[in-house]
Amino acid sequence: MTSVAVRADEAVYTDNALASGWQDWSWGSTIVYTATDMKEGISSISVNSTAYSALSLYDPTPFLTYAGLAFDISGAQPDVSIIIQDTADNTQSATIPLSALSNSVTTNSFTSILLNFNSVPPNGVPLGNGTWDRITFQAGGNGAAYYIDNIELISTITIAAEFLSAEPLANNLLAVTTSGDVDFSTVKVNLNGKSMHITSNTTTVPVDSPSTTITYLTLASSLAPGHLAITAGNSSFSFVLPAKLDATIDHSATHSISERIYGVNFPTSASYIQDLGVTISRWGGNAVTAYNPFGDFTNAGNDWYFENRDSDDGSADDWVGWVSAAGSDTLLTIPALDWVSKDATSYSYPASIYPDQEAFDPYNGVSGDGLFPNGSYVTPVPDQSNVYTPWNTSLAKQWLSGLVNKPTLVAIDNEIEIASNTHQDMHPDPMGYDEELARVVNFSTVAKEVLPDVEVAAPSTCSWWYYWTSEIGFSDNAAHNNTDFIPWFLAQMKSQEKTAGTRLLDFLDLHYYFQADTSANDDAAKALRLRMTRSFWDPTYVDESWIGTDTPQNTQPNATIVQLIPRMRKLISQVYPGTKFSISEWSSTADTDITGGLVTVDSLGIFGKYQVDSATYWSDPDETGPIGLAYWLYRGYGVQFGSLSLPVNIDKFNPDTLGIYAATSGSKVSLVVVNKDPSSPVALAVSSLPTGKYFLRHFGGQAGVAKFQASAHCLIVVVILTDS
């Protein structure tokens, strides 16, 4: 048993009042501290929070060294997340869903919850050493109603000794995950009824999740097909090891893997960039469309109630500076509409002028979402000068000329083809082919003039539909010789090069999000999520989200077959050769689920294999979460996947259950394997892979979300990178 001894417990709320010193910093919630209709002692706290509102409790004296937080809660599994905050430094913990602590909260009784600060869900990382002073219980988008009682900071948590998992990993290697002080002499391994001798073991403690350790057991003989049984203490684990799949690496056929595929939007710090090996960082998204570099004001449009605010990331110039200093290339977005935010306080749809709106900002209650209750846009359109100030190429030139820190790439705005939706207050009219082209050409010309070494990416189109048409609709296609938008755009940019005497487009830049709904996150949704990476490359994969729907394509056959990367590379070669291809927004659709990590590993391998030139994940995934682990697997802490892609041939390869990617750098060979099937391990016998000891990284399976690595002789790799 392991104990974390700190100091005496501290009550936050018991019976009918907050403890001395604690203050109510809640918002948007009806809170009764003396509720008696559901109680354990004298009373409890009744909480009814509107969307994204919260019960929030603050202590002027920080709680620095406690081991955890305990509370009792009752409700219909309320959609609540816990956040521990340091108000002095404006930092906070990861958002901790109540569902990560318990899925059995009911209305007829209280459920006791314990949050271990040394193993904070969803990733099991420590809370850290901040001057924590605030505890927030925040509702989700549909609000939350619940009762809460006996809120207490805990001084000591005893961790039970437990074998959490034991699973095959490589030729003669098992990985055993544990918590507490376990007895490894109790571990027994049996293959097909015969005992297997353990010759040695090595234990490591992941830096990001010290509450869990992993021990690698080396066996005296190799694993083989059949039934593997592992007993450890009071736990047992069993696997049916399949016959091996023969895989061959082709060393004769190679192409370069662009380093820029390992990018993210808005990395959080220099250490984040360096720890995960982030190669390009993007300043982008809806808020940059209204970014005013002369005051560092911005407005995220309909992402957040059309409110001006200070830029979340400060000055773009300073951002480029620190990101570049951390070792990452930069992609800076240039606003290209006619307006940018004039200050940090104005908003377009005040309740005093437009009282009949669908929703208002839960934090201030006065700025609206610009929609009537029936979902239609609020009219009349507000006067833009109330919230914005004019913007044009001359002002862009002034800004870019004054940059101390020069970006590697610039993008010409962000998804402006849908500005009449996302920024309906500043650009209410639907944007067509000609207007979008003119804006790209005009601002690209300025960028190339002021920053002669910069590369330009455009049009940063939001989704598949708008690759082929505009917000105006198919009449716009018809007005342009029945040509789909992206082929037309490439042809026009090629023509502009002849006129300008220089390239105004270096990267065809698109955003791509898997369209099928996997929000249920059940087994079917997870399996679908893992299949959808095939839409990046597979000419046989029918995108399930488009079946039975009309598509906007005129010249592109097989509308339900996306085959994004080969399709776009072919278009480029046909229309504007020499243009590179980038995906500046993409996502796994499940940042906190292990399948999201597997999708990301698979996608990064696909980007290298099929020759994407640049890609940036949306957005700033948690360094210690599943997406961060995917980047760590390829690039973390100075370890790098190879720079030359190598084909891997596997008989009876099924992309729904397996992804495999190989690369080389000089004499070194790297191999990444993704098992998408939670029901079974995968055994690979890889020929053309030099024998010897390999550096091995892994995550997933029953070992969960943690960074594990070891050295192993990998003749046969038994892979369990799954969502189990």
XYZ file of C-alpha atoms in Angstrom:
724
model
C 0.000 0.000 0.000
C 1.193 3.534 -0.771
C 0.078 6.582 1.208
C 0.367 10.227 0.324
C 0.720 12.012 3.673
C 0.200 15.754 3.611
C -1.772 17.571 6.340
C -5.139 17.546 8.055
C -8.300 17.507 5.947
C -9.957 20.864 5.200
C -13.718 21.244 4.928
C -15.014 23.383 2.070
C -18.737 22.801 2.702
C -20.455 20.739 5.384
C -24.052 20.841 6.561
C -25.430 24.291 5.743
C -22.561 26.685 4.954
C -19.232 27.201 3.289
C -16.292 26.828 5.656
C -14.656 29.957 7.029
C -12.749 31.897 4.375
C -14.334 30.235 1.376
C -16.206 32.524 -1.048
C -18.880 31.920 -3.682
C -17.552 32.919 -7.132
C -20.291 31.118 -9.060
C -22.029 32.422 -12.182
C -25.217 31.750 -14.123
C -26.495 29.379 -11.453
C -29.249 29.200 -8.869
C -27.581 27.962 -5.688
C -29.189 27.144 -2.341
C -26.750 26.300 0.465
C -29.445 25.042 2.824
C -31.334 22.574 0.642
C -33.163 19.962 2.670
C -35.094 18.055 -0.021
C -31.930 15.999 -0.679
C -29.389 15.808 2.120
C -27.055 13.616 4.120
C -26.745 15.712 7.283
C -28.544 18.950 8.028
C -28.621 20.134 4.404
C -26.831 20.119 1.082
C -26.125 22.560 -1.751
C -28.749 22.641 -4.501
C -27.236 23.737 -7.821
C -29.077 24.579 -11.036
C -26.616 25.877 -13.633
C -27.467 27.194 -17.078
C -25.263 26.258 -20.056
C -21.551 26.511 -19.192
C -22.318 28.134 -15.849
C -20.904 26.899 -12.593
C -20.779 26.482 -8.860
C -17.360 28.003 -8.176
C -15.726 28.241 -4.743
C -12.675 30.366 -3.924
C -10.301 30.379 -0.953
C -8.013 33.426 -0.557
C -5.546 31.092 1.168
C -4.304 28.653 -1.508
C -4.611 24.940 -0.819
C -1.111 23.889 -1.803
C -0.357 20.401 -0.590
C -3.525 18.365 -0.334
C -3.760 14.901 -1.802
C -7.238 15.168 -3.271
C -10.802 16.473 -3.288
C -13.807 14.547 -1.984
C -17.504 15.327 -2.333
C -20.887 13.629 -2.438
C -23.200 14.327 -5.372
C -26.736 13.420 -6.396
C -28.450 13.982 -9.750
C -29.259 12.328 -13.045
C -25.586 11.830 -13.983
C -25.252 15.617 -14.329
C -23.107 16.979 -17.146
C -20.571 18.621 -14.859
C -16.821 19.025 -15.097
C -14.448 19.845 -12.249
C -11.683 22.409 -12.737
C -9.020 23.280 -10.158
C -7.691 26.794 -10.699
C -4.856 29.112 -9.722
C -6.367 32.582 -10.052
C -3.105 34.392 -9.321
C -1.313 32.838 -12.299
C -4.474 32.334 -14.413
C -3.759 28.625 -14.803
C -5.986 25.627 -14.319
C -6.055 21.857 -14.319
C -7.324 19.786 -17.168
C -11.121 19.772 -17.395
C -12.211 16.708 -15.426
C -15.615 15.308 -16.491
C -17.653 13.933 -13.619
C -18.170 10.895 -15.860
C -14.415 10.210 -15.627
C -14.849 9.806 -11.867
C -18.222 8.043 -11.822
C -20.878 6.972 -14.312
C -23.361 5.929 -11.640
C -24.559 9.221 -10.121
C -28.325 9.000 -9.508
C -31.141 11.163 -8.186
C -32.208 8.890 -5.322
C -28.963 8.875 -3.309
C -25.576 10.521 -2.963
C -22.507 9.084 -4.694
C -19.157 9.663 -3.011
C -16.450 10.984 -5.346
C -12.706 11.138 -4.736
C -10.414 13.101 -7.041
C -6.772 12.096 -6.547
C -4.555 15.116 -7.261
C -1.694 12.761 -8.115
C -3.727 11.075 -10.856
C -6.120 13.577 -12.438
C -8.511 12.250 -15.101
C -8.879 11.902 -17.961
C -5.132 11.259 -18.423
C -3.914 10.284 -14.964
C -1.464 13.190 -14.658
C -0.592 14.993 -11.399
C -2.327 18.266 -10.603
C 1.058 19.896 -10.099
C 2.376 22.528 -7.736
C 0.292 25.605 -8.529
C -1.051 27.951 -5.881
C -4.500 26.399 -6.265
C -7.287 28.495 -4.761
C -10.509 27.815 -6.673
C -12.713 24.760 -7.262
C -15.238 25.002 -10.096
C -18.050 22.610 -10.987
C -19.007 23.742 -14.512
C -22.079 22.601 -16.414
C -21.982 21.542 -20.039
C -23.911 23.005 -22.948
C -27.302 21.817 -21.682
C -26.813 23.025 -18.131
C -26.931 20.817 -15.034
C -29.016 20.360 -11.890
C -27.710 18.442 -8.894
C -27.123 18.372 -5.143
C -23.630 18.375 -3.656
C -22.502 17.865 -0.061
C -19.470 17.193 2.129
C -16.965 18.992 -0.096
C -13.561 18.432 1.467
C -9.871 18.686 0.640
C -8.231 15.401 1.616
C -4.834 15.122 3.284
C -4.072 11.450 2.692
C -5.032 8.999 -0.045
C -4.047 5.366 0.254
C -3.358 3.732 -3.090
C -4.222 0.052 -3.238
C -1.593 -2.295 -4.604
C -3.069 -3.530 -7.868
C -2.057 -5.139 -11.127
C -3.940 -3.014 -13.666
C -2.947 -4.846 -16.826
C -0.556 -7.431 -18.192
C -0.263 -7.847 -21.932
C 2.066 -9.121 -24.643
C 4.097 -6.455 -26.371
C 6.872 -7.942 -28.495
C 8.759 -11.111 -29.335
C 9.376 -12.194 -25.727
C 8.224 -9.130 -23.823
C 5.231 -8.499 -21.563
C 4.127 -5.117 -20.248
C 2.618 -5.106 -16.750
C 0.964 -1.923 -15.484
C 0.579 -1.454 -11.744
C -0.346 0.974 -8.984
C 0.923 0.805 -5.427
C 3.456 -1.689 -4.075
C 2.689 -4.966 -5.845
C 4.476 -8.285 -5.423
C 5.985 -9.367 -8.739
C 6.822 -12.799 -7.388
C 3.124 -13.592 -7.855
C 3.276 -13.094 -11.652
C 2.918 -16.355 -13.578
C 2.851 -16.741 -17.368
C 1.367 -19.695 -19.202
C 1.253 -20.258 -22.986
C -0.862 -23.102 -24.332
C -0.809 -24.832 -20.961
C 2.950 -24.559 -20.461
C 4.667 -22.298 -17.987
C 6.972 -19.600 -19.402
C 9.980 -18.556 -17.378
C 10.548 -14.856 -16.656
C 14.244 -14.026 -16.930
C 14.270 -10.330 -15.982
C 12.126 -7.279 -15.351
C 12.553 -3.523 -15.687
C 10.230 -0.987 -14.084
C 9.665 2.572 -15.306
C 7.572 5.434 -13.949
C 6.067 7.675 -16.663
C 6.911 11.300 -15.974
C 3.357 12.448 -16.705
C 1.475 9.802 -14.703
C 3.545 8.729 -11.690
C 0.584 7.057 -9.993
C 0.943 4.238 -12.508
C 4.124 2.312 -13.247
C 4.937 -0.224 -15.904
C 7.222 -3.214 -15.659
C 8.579 -5.043 -18.682
C 8.979 -8.783 -18.183
C 11.434 -10.588 -20.457
C 10.533 -14.205 -21.162
C 13.013 -17.025 -21.694
C 11.274 -18.052 -24.921
C 9.310 -16.344 -27.659
C 5.560 -15.944 -27.761
C 3.606 -18.065 -30.243
C 0.005 -18.435 -31.441
C -2.385 -19.808 -28.873
C -3.781 -19.033 -25.447
C -1.710 -16.767 -23.212
C -2.691 -16.615 -19.538
C -1.081 -14.239 -17.042
C -1.880 -14.265 -13.327
C -0.652 -11.505 -11.038
C -1.730 -11.220 -7.430
C -5.506 -11.477 -7.435
C -5.756 -10.453 -11.089
C -5.709 -12.535 -14.230
C -5.365 -11.600 -17.891
C -5.795 -13.772 -20.946
C -5.261 -13.352 -24.682
C -5.673 -15.425 -27.781
C -2.495 -14.755 -29.706
C -3.183 -14.969 -33.445
C -1.037 -16.453 -36.156
C 1.531 -13.944 -37.291
C 1.028 -11.694 -40.288
C 4.030 -11.551 -42.564
C 5.086 -8.013 -43.377
C 7.829 -6.904 -45.747
C 9.459 -3.477 -45.796
C 10.469 -2.331 -49.274
C 13.732 -0.398 -48.946
C 13.972 0.350 -52.663
C 10.957 2.657 -52.927
C 11.154 5.818 -50.868
C 9.990 9.410 -50.832
C 10.630 12.217 -48.375
C 8.286 12.784 -45.442
C 7.679 16.465 -44.865
C 8.603 17.498 -41.323
C 5.720 19.958 -41.365
C 3.041 17.273 -41.033
C 3.601 17.195 -37.263
C 1.954 20.559 -36.595
C -0.693 21.921 -34.249
C -2.795 25.039 -33.906
C -1.839 27.270 -30.977
C 0.725 25.231 -29.015
C 0.553 26.215 -25.367
C 4.235 26.778 -24.549
C 7.803 26.376 -25.732
C 8.160 23.191 -23.671
C 4.999 21.821 -25.334
C 6.585 22.331 -28.762
C 9.839 20.728 -27.694
C 8.352 17.825 -25.713
C 6.016 16.767 -28.532
C 8.324 17.671 -31.410
C 5.842 20.109 -32.980
C 7.299 21.202 -36.313
C 4.864 23.904 -37.424
C 2.440 25.985 -35.371
C -0.574 27.836 -36.732
C -2.159 31.082 -35.593
C -5.612 30.551 -37.099
C -9.298 29.908 -36.557
C -12.433 32.027 -36.660
C -11.111 34.602 -34.196
C -8.206 35.640 -36.441
C -10.603 36.889 -39.137
C -11.324 39.870 -36.889
C -7.827 40.156 -35.368
C -6.656 43.777 -35.091
C -2.853 43.757 -34.826
C -2.771 47.419 -33.803
C -4.517 46.676 -30.515
C -4.411 42.890 -30.314
C -8.207 42.754 -30.226
C -10.250 39.994 -31.805
C -13.763 38.577 -32.184
C -14.648 34.907 -32.692
C -17.965 35.650 -34.420
C -20.648 33.069 -33.834
C -18.179 30.860 -31.962
C -18.813 33.139 -28.969
C -21.636 35.693 -29.171
C -19.903 38.085 -31.599
C -17.955 39.672 -28.756
C -14.747 41.664 -29.066
C -12.035 40.661 -26.649
C -8.303 40.824 -26.120
C -6.466 38.246 -28.186
C -6.121 35.041 -26.179
C -2.559 34.686 -27.430
C -1.476 38.297 -27.188
C 0.400 39.872 -30.066
C 0.771 37.834 -33.246
C 4.289 39.242 -33.622
C 5.289 38.097 -30.136
C 3.622 34.726 -30.759
C 5.663 34.148 -33.920
C 8.747 35.106 -31.933
C 8.425 32.665 -29.055
C 7.138 29.833 -31.235
C 10.076 30.237 -33.627
C 12.509 30.385 -30.709
C 11.081 27.070 -29.466
C 12.064 25.445 -32.767
C 8.779 25.427 -34.697
C 7.962 26.889 -38.089
C 5.016 29.290 -38.030
C 1.835 29.723 -40.066
C 0.345 33.175 -39.456
C -3.155 34.021 -40.687
C -3.752 37.437 -42.286
C -7.274 38.888 -41.929
C -8.780 39.531 -45.367
C -12.286 40.906 -44.818
C -13.170 44.609 -44.576
C -13.321 44.883 -40.793
C -11.373 43.964 -37.648
C -12.237 44.443 -33.970
C -11.998 48.036 -32.773
C -11.662 47.270 -29.046
C -11.889 44.514 -26.435
C -15.390 45.231 -25.126
C -17.971 45.835 -27.881
C -20.412 43.220 -29.175
C -22.745 43.094 -32.125
C -26.078 41.865 -30.747
C -26.866 43.553 -27.401
C -29.992 42.425 -25.602
C -31.084 46.049 -25.290
C -31.439 46.315 -29.081
C -32.159 42.672 -29.985
C -34.043 41.227 -26.979
C -35.598 38.307 -28.888
C -32.555 36.105 -29.448
C -32.045 32.391 -29.110
C -29.313 32.669 -26.466
C -27.114 35.118 -24.591
C -23.603 34.809 -23.207
C -24.076 32.989 -19.868
C -21.213 34.985 -18.367
C -22.618 38.468 -19.028
C -26.243 37.852 -20.066
C -26.313 40.796 -22.487
C -24.512 39.792 -25.705
C -26.573 37.588 -27.991
C -25.847 34.854 -30.509
C -27.371 36.728 -33.473
C -30.140 34.174 -33.992
C -33.876 34.359 -33.454
C -35.396 31.447 -31.482
C -36.360 29.783 -34.796
C -32.676 29.708 -35.838
C -32.867 32.468 -38.467
C -30.414 35.371 -38.457
C -31.302 38.445 -36.446
C -32.252 41.454 -38.564
C -31.490 44.184 -39.297
C -27.732 43.642 -39.634
C -25.938 45.693 -36.980
C -23.830 48.695 -37.916
C -20.330 47.246 -38.282
C -18.683 50.451 -37.054
C -20.194 49.898 -33.612
C -17.901 46.922 -33.088
C -15.297 46.959 -35.861
C -12.837 49.273 -37.576
C -11.987 49.197 -41.305
C -9.287 46.845 -42.611
C -7.625 46.740 -46.024
C -4.420 45.783 -47.837
C -2.727 49.066 -46.889
C -3.209 48.362 -43.197
C -2.105 44.754 -43.722
C 1.037 46.040 -45.425
C 1.710 48.403 -42.518
C 1.334 45.539 -40.036
C 3.435 43.009 -41.934
C 6.161 45.590 -42.609
C 6.481 46.229 -38.895
C 6.788 42.608 -37.817
C 9.928 41.976 -35.798
C 9.408 38.218 -36.106
C 8.776 36.932 -39.613
C 6.470 33.935 -40.128
C 7.469 30.952 -42.242
C 4.080 30.793 -43.958
C 1.016 33.015 -44.076
C -2.569 31.985 -44.721
C -5.028 34.374 -46.340
C -7.724 34.445 -43.690
C -9.699 31.474 -42.401
C -12.760 29.834 -43.975
C -13.982 33.113 -45.446
C -16.219 31.216 -47.863
C -18.640 30.912 -44.910
C -18.085 34.404 -43.453
C -21.784 35.178 -43.960
C -22.409 32.554 -41.284
C -19.440 32.662 -38.914
C -19.113 36.449 -39.148
C -22.620 37.372 -40.280
C -22.364 40.709 -38.482
C -19.358 41.938 -40.495
C -19.993 40.163 -43.832
C -23.706 39.319 -44.151
C -23.707 38.607 -47.897
C -22.769 35.124 -49.179
C -19.284 35.023 -50.638
C -18.785 33.713 -54.172
C -15.878 32.502 -56.277
C -14.814 35.926 -57.552
C -14.815 37.731 -54.238
C -12.835 35.006 -52.492
C -10.269 34.902 -55.287
C -9.870 38.693 -55.246
C -9.283 38.743 -51.499
C -6.689 35.965 -51.703
C -4.860 37.636 -54.606
C -4.869 41.097 -53.025
C -3.602 40.082 -49.616
C -1.178 37.498 -50.990
C 0.335 40.199 -53.209
C 0.942 42.375 -50.153
C 2.442 39.486 -48.185
C 4.858 38.568 -50.986
C 5.868 42.215 -51.413
C 6.605 42.799 -47.728
C 7.888 39.318 -46.840
C 9.655 38.055 -49.974
C 10.680 34.734 -48.374
C 7.247 33.873 -47.030
C 5.107 31.085 -48.491
C 1.357 31.626 -48.923
C -1.363 29.096 -48.101
C -4.976 29.479 -49.268
C -7.962 29.272 -49.415
C -8.192 27.447 -46.024
C -11.625 26.121 -46.999
C -13.712 24.754 -44.153
C -15.024 21.427 -45.445
C -15.644 18.998 -48.278
C -18.832 20.706 -49.516
C -17.093 24.021 -50.084
C -14.196 22.438 -51.968
C -16.654 22.209 -54.862
C -19.037 25.170 -54.602
C -19.562 28.476 -52.791
C -22.013 29.846 -50.254
C -23.937 31.345 -53.198
C -24.631 27.826 -54.421
C -24.570 25.939 -57.694
C -25.481 29.027 -59.684
C -21.945 30.174 -58.882
C -20.548 26.971 -60.417
C -22.704 27.571 -63.473
C -21.450 31.150 -63.788
C -17.896 29.800 -63.920
C -18.265 27.322 -66.754
C -19.697 24.658 -64.429
C -16.330 24.303 -62.740
C -15.942 23.171 -59.143
C -14.360 25.706 -56.832
C -10.968 24.170 -55.990
C -10.037 23.306 -59.619
C -11.208 26.790 -60.671
C -9.246 28.430 -57.843
C -6.034 26.591 -58.765
C -6.407 27.568 -62.411
C -6.973 31.210 -61.476
C -3.960 31.285 -59.155
C -1.824 29.826 -61.940
C -3.041 32.613 -64.210
C -2.286 35.195 -61.511
C 1.313 33.964 -61.339
C 1.768 34.912 -64.985
C 0.310 38.349 -64.334
C 2.244 39.011 -61.114
C 5.494 37.446 -62.270
C 5.680 35.397 -59.068
C 3.745 32.675 -57.313
C 0.964 34.031 -55.120
C -0.021 30.541 -53.943
C 2.517 28.070 -52.557
C 0.171 25.735 -50.668
C -3.337 24.628 -51.527
C -4.636 24.731 -47.973
C -7.802 22.957 -46.856
C -9.499 22.047 -43.609
C -10.730 18.495 -43.280
C -12.941 17.063 -40.563
C -14.410 13.575 -40.607
C -18.115 14.084 -41.251
C -19.754 11.031 -39.712
C -21.202 11.481 -36.229
C -19.225 9.577 -33.585
C -20.379 11.631 -30.598
C -22.103 8.652 -28.976
C -18.624 7.231 -28.304
C -20.034 3.726 -28.007
C -18.333 0.725 -29.594
C -19.955 1.381 -32.985
C -18.917 5.038 -32.939
C -15.356 4.153 -31.954
C -15.088 1.597 -34.748
C -16.421 4.140 -37.240
C -13.952 6.748 -35.981
C -11.072 4.343 -36.567
C -12.316 3.539 -40.075
C -12.638 7.142 -41.156
C -8.902 7.657 -41.606
C -9.351 5.648 -44.802
C -11.074 8.698 -46.309
C -7.649 10.332 -46.469
C -6.335 7.820 -49.021
C -8.437 4.763 -49.864
C -10.023 4.620 -53.369
C -12.383 1.882 -52.164
C -13.614 3.529 -48.959
C -17.125 4.962 -49.187
C -17.478 7.860 -46.748
C -20.496 6.869 -44.674
C -21.503 10.475 -43.996
C -22.249 11.160 -47.689
C -24.249 8.040 -48.545
C -27.677 8.983 -49.866
C -26.947 12.720 -50.032
C -26.481 15.109 -52.903
C -22.909 16.264 -53.392
C -21.708 19.478 -54.974
C -19.195 17.897 -57.315
C -19.470 18.470 -61.044
C -16.127 17.230 -62.317
C -15.077 14.915 -59.493
C -16.371 11.352 -59.846
C -17.333 9.007 -57.008
C -18.755 11.637 -54.710
C -18.956 9.343 -51.707
C -15.304 8.338 -52.093
C -13.292 11.184 -50.627
C -9.726 9.859 -51.097
C -8.646 13.338 -50.025
C -4.875 13.305 -50.384
C -4.491 11.488 -53.729
C -7.462 13.448 -55.105
C -5.983 16.836 -54.237
C -2.474 15.897 -55.327
C -3.881 14.779 -58.680
C -5.822 18.048 -59.061
C -2.669 20.011 -58.316
C -0.620 18.062 -60.856
C -3.304 18.572 -63.503
C -4.069 22.250 -62.873
C -1.193 23.989 -61.071
C 1.893 21.760 -60.773
C 4.403 22.661 -58.111
C 1.778 23.742 -55.593
C 2.121 22.002 -52.246
C -0.776 20.549 -50.268
C -1.552 21.407 -46.644
C -4.309 20.571 -44.179
C -4.195 23.379 -41.632
C -7.144 22.080 -39.621
C -7.989 18.457 -38.940
C -9.051 16.506 -35.866
C -9.487 12.999 -34.527
C -12.991 14.028 -33.286
C -12.180 12.568 -29.839
C -9.363 14.381 -28.054
C -9.939 12.720 -24.681
C -10.701 9.179 -25.869
C -8.008 6.617 -26.587
C -9.471 6.073 -30.060
C -8.718 9.727 -30.794
C -5.077 8.989 -30.086
C -5.129 5.964 -32.384
C -6.809 7.985 -35.154
C -4.073 10.606 -34.776
C -1.260 8.043 -34.933
C -2.874 6.563 -38.029
C -3.391 9.985 -39.631
C 0.186 11.153 -39.065
C 1.413 7.943 -40.660
C -0.939 8.484 -43.613
C 0.260 12.081 -44.069
C 3.824 10.851 -44.418
C 2.977 7.896 -46.604
C 0.777 9.846 -49.034
C 2.876 13.026 -49.118
C 1.001 15.786 -47.373
C 3.317 18.809 -47.227
C 2.003 20.424 -44.040
C -0.674 19.674 -41.443
C -1.726 21.305 -38.173
C -4.067 19.651 -35.691
C -7.027 21.654 -34.380
C -6.334 22.621 -31.690
C -3.642 22.592 -28.934
C -4.329 19.009 -27.811
C -3.466 18.148 -24.223
C 0.204 17.214 -24.104
C -0.503 14.255 -21.826
C -3.762 13.183 -23.487
C -4.304 10.702 -26.306
C -3.517 13.214 -29.096
C -0.384 14.446 -27.378
C 0.714 10.829 -27.023
C 0.365 10.345 -30.775
C 2.773 13.227 -31.429
C 5.083 11.942 -28.704
C 5.113 8.546 -30.390
C 6.516 10.059 -33.610
C 8.489 13.056 -32.361
C 8.511 13.401 -28.576
C 11.595 14.413 -26.607
C 13.909 14.410 -29.605
C 13.038 10.943 -30.912
C 12.051 11.193 -34.566
C 10.255 8.964 -37.005
C 12.298 8.565 -40.179
C 12.499 11.158 -42.930
C 12.067 8.748 -45.875
C 8.842 6.744 -46.182
C 9.143 3.011 -46.839
C 6.261 0.903 -48.211
C 5.140 -2.013 -46.037
C 3.509 -4.966 -47.759
C 1.213 -7.261 -45.764
C -0.747 -10.157 -47.152
C -4.483 -9.840 -46.431
C -4.031 -6.328 -45.057
C -7.259 -4.921 -43.567
C -7.103 -1.117 -43.052
C -10.145 -1.240 -40.756
C -8.157 -3.153 -38.165
C -4.513 -2.238 -38.797
C -2.309 0.668 -39.754
C 1.431 0.245 -40.316
C 4.021 2.832 -41.379
C 7.774 2.553 -41.894
C 10.492 5.084 -42.496
C 14.240 5.348 -42.501
C 16.887 7.914 -41.721
C 20.270 6.669 -42.802
C 20.752 3.190 -41.349
C 17.900 3.463 -38.854
C 14.440 2.053 -39.515
C 11.299 3.231 -37.689
C 8.054 1.271 -37.593
C 4.683 2.482 -36.258
C 1.845 -0.004 -35.868
C -1.782 0.793 -34.944
C -4.111 -2.004 -33.903
C -7.685 -0.780 -34.400
C -9.327 -3.997 -33.208
C -10.034 -4.038 -29.447
C -10.904 -7.723 -29.504
C -7.527 -9.121 -30.495
C -3.795 -8.510 -30.476
C -1.909 -8.403 -33.760
C 1.258 -10.403 -34.346
C 3.594 -9.166 -37.072
C 6.661 -10.920 -38.404
C 8.535 -8.183 -40.229
C 11.160 -9.153 -42.785
C 13.697 -6.673 -44.127
C 13.842 -5.226 -40.620
C 17.391 -5.482 -39.298
C 17.620 -7.732 -36.246
C 18.765 -6.239 -32.992
C 17.526 -4.196 -30.073
C 14.954 -1.505 -30.851
C 13.727 1.495 -28.892
C 10.024 0.806 -28.330
C 7.262 3.273 -27.487
C 3.647 2.345 -26.896
C 0.345 3.479 -25.426
C -3.221 2.251 -25.338
C -4.600 -1.181 -24.651
C -5.275 -1.959 -21.019
C -2.214 0.113 -20.114
C -4.260 3.210 -20.920
C -3.111 6.743 -21.590
C 0.514 7.035 -20.501
C 3.930 7.337 -22.088
C 5.680 3.970 -21.974
C 8.938 3.046 -23.637
C 11.537 0.295 -23.476
C 14.169 -1.487 -25.504
C 13.383 -4.867 -27.023
C 14.541 -7.389 -29.599
C 11.666 -7.072 -32.080
C 11.536 -10.080 -34.373
C 7.821 -10.473 -33.868
C 5.827 -7.498 -32.645
C 2.657 -8.300 -30.719
C 0.746 -5.036 -30.829
C -2.143 -4.052 -28.569
C -2.580 -0.368 -29.374
C -6.352 -0.519 -28.980
C -9.213 1.318 -27.352
C -9.927 -1.351 -24.761
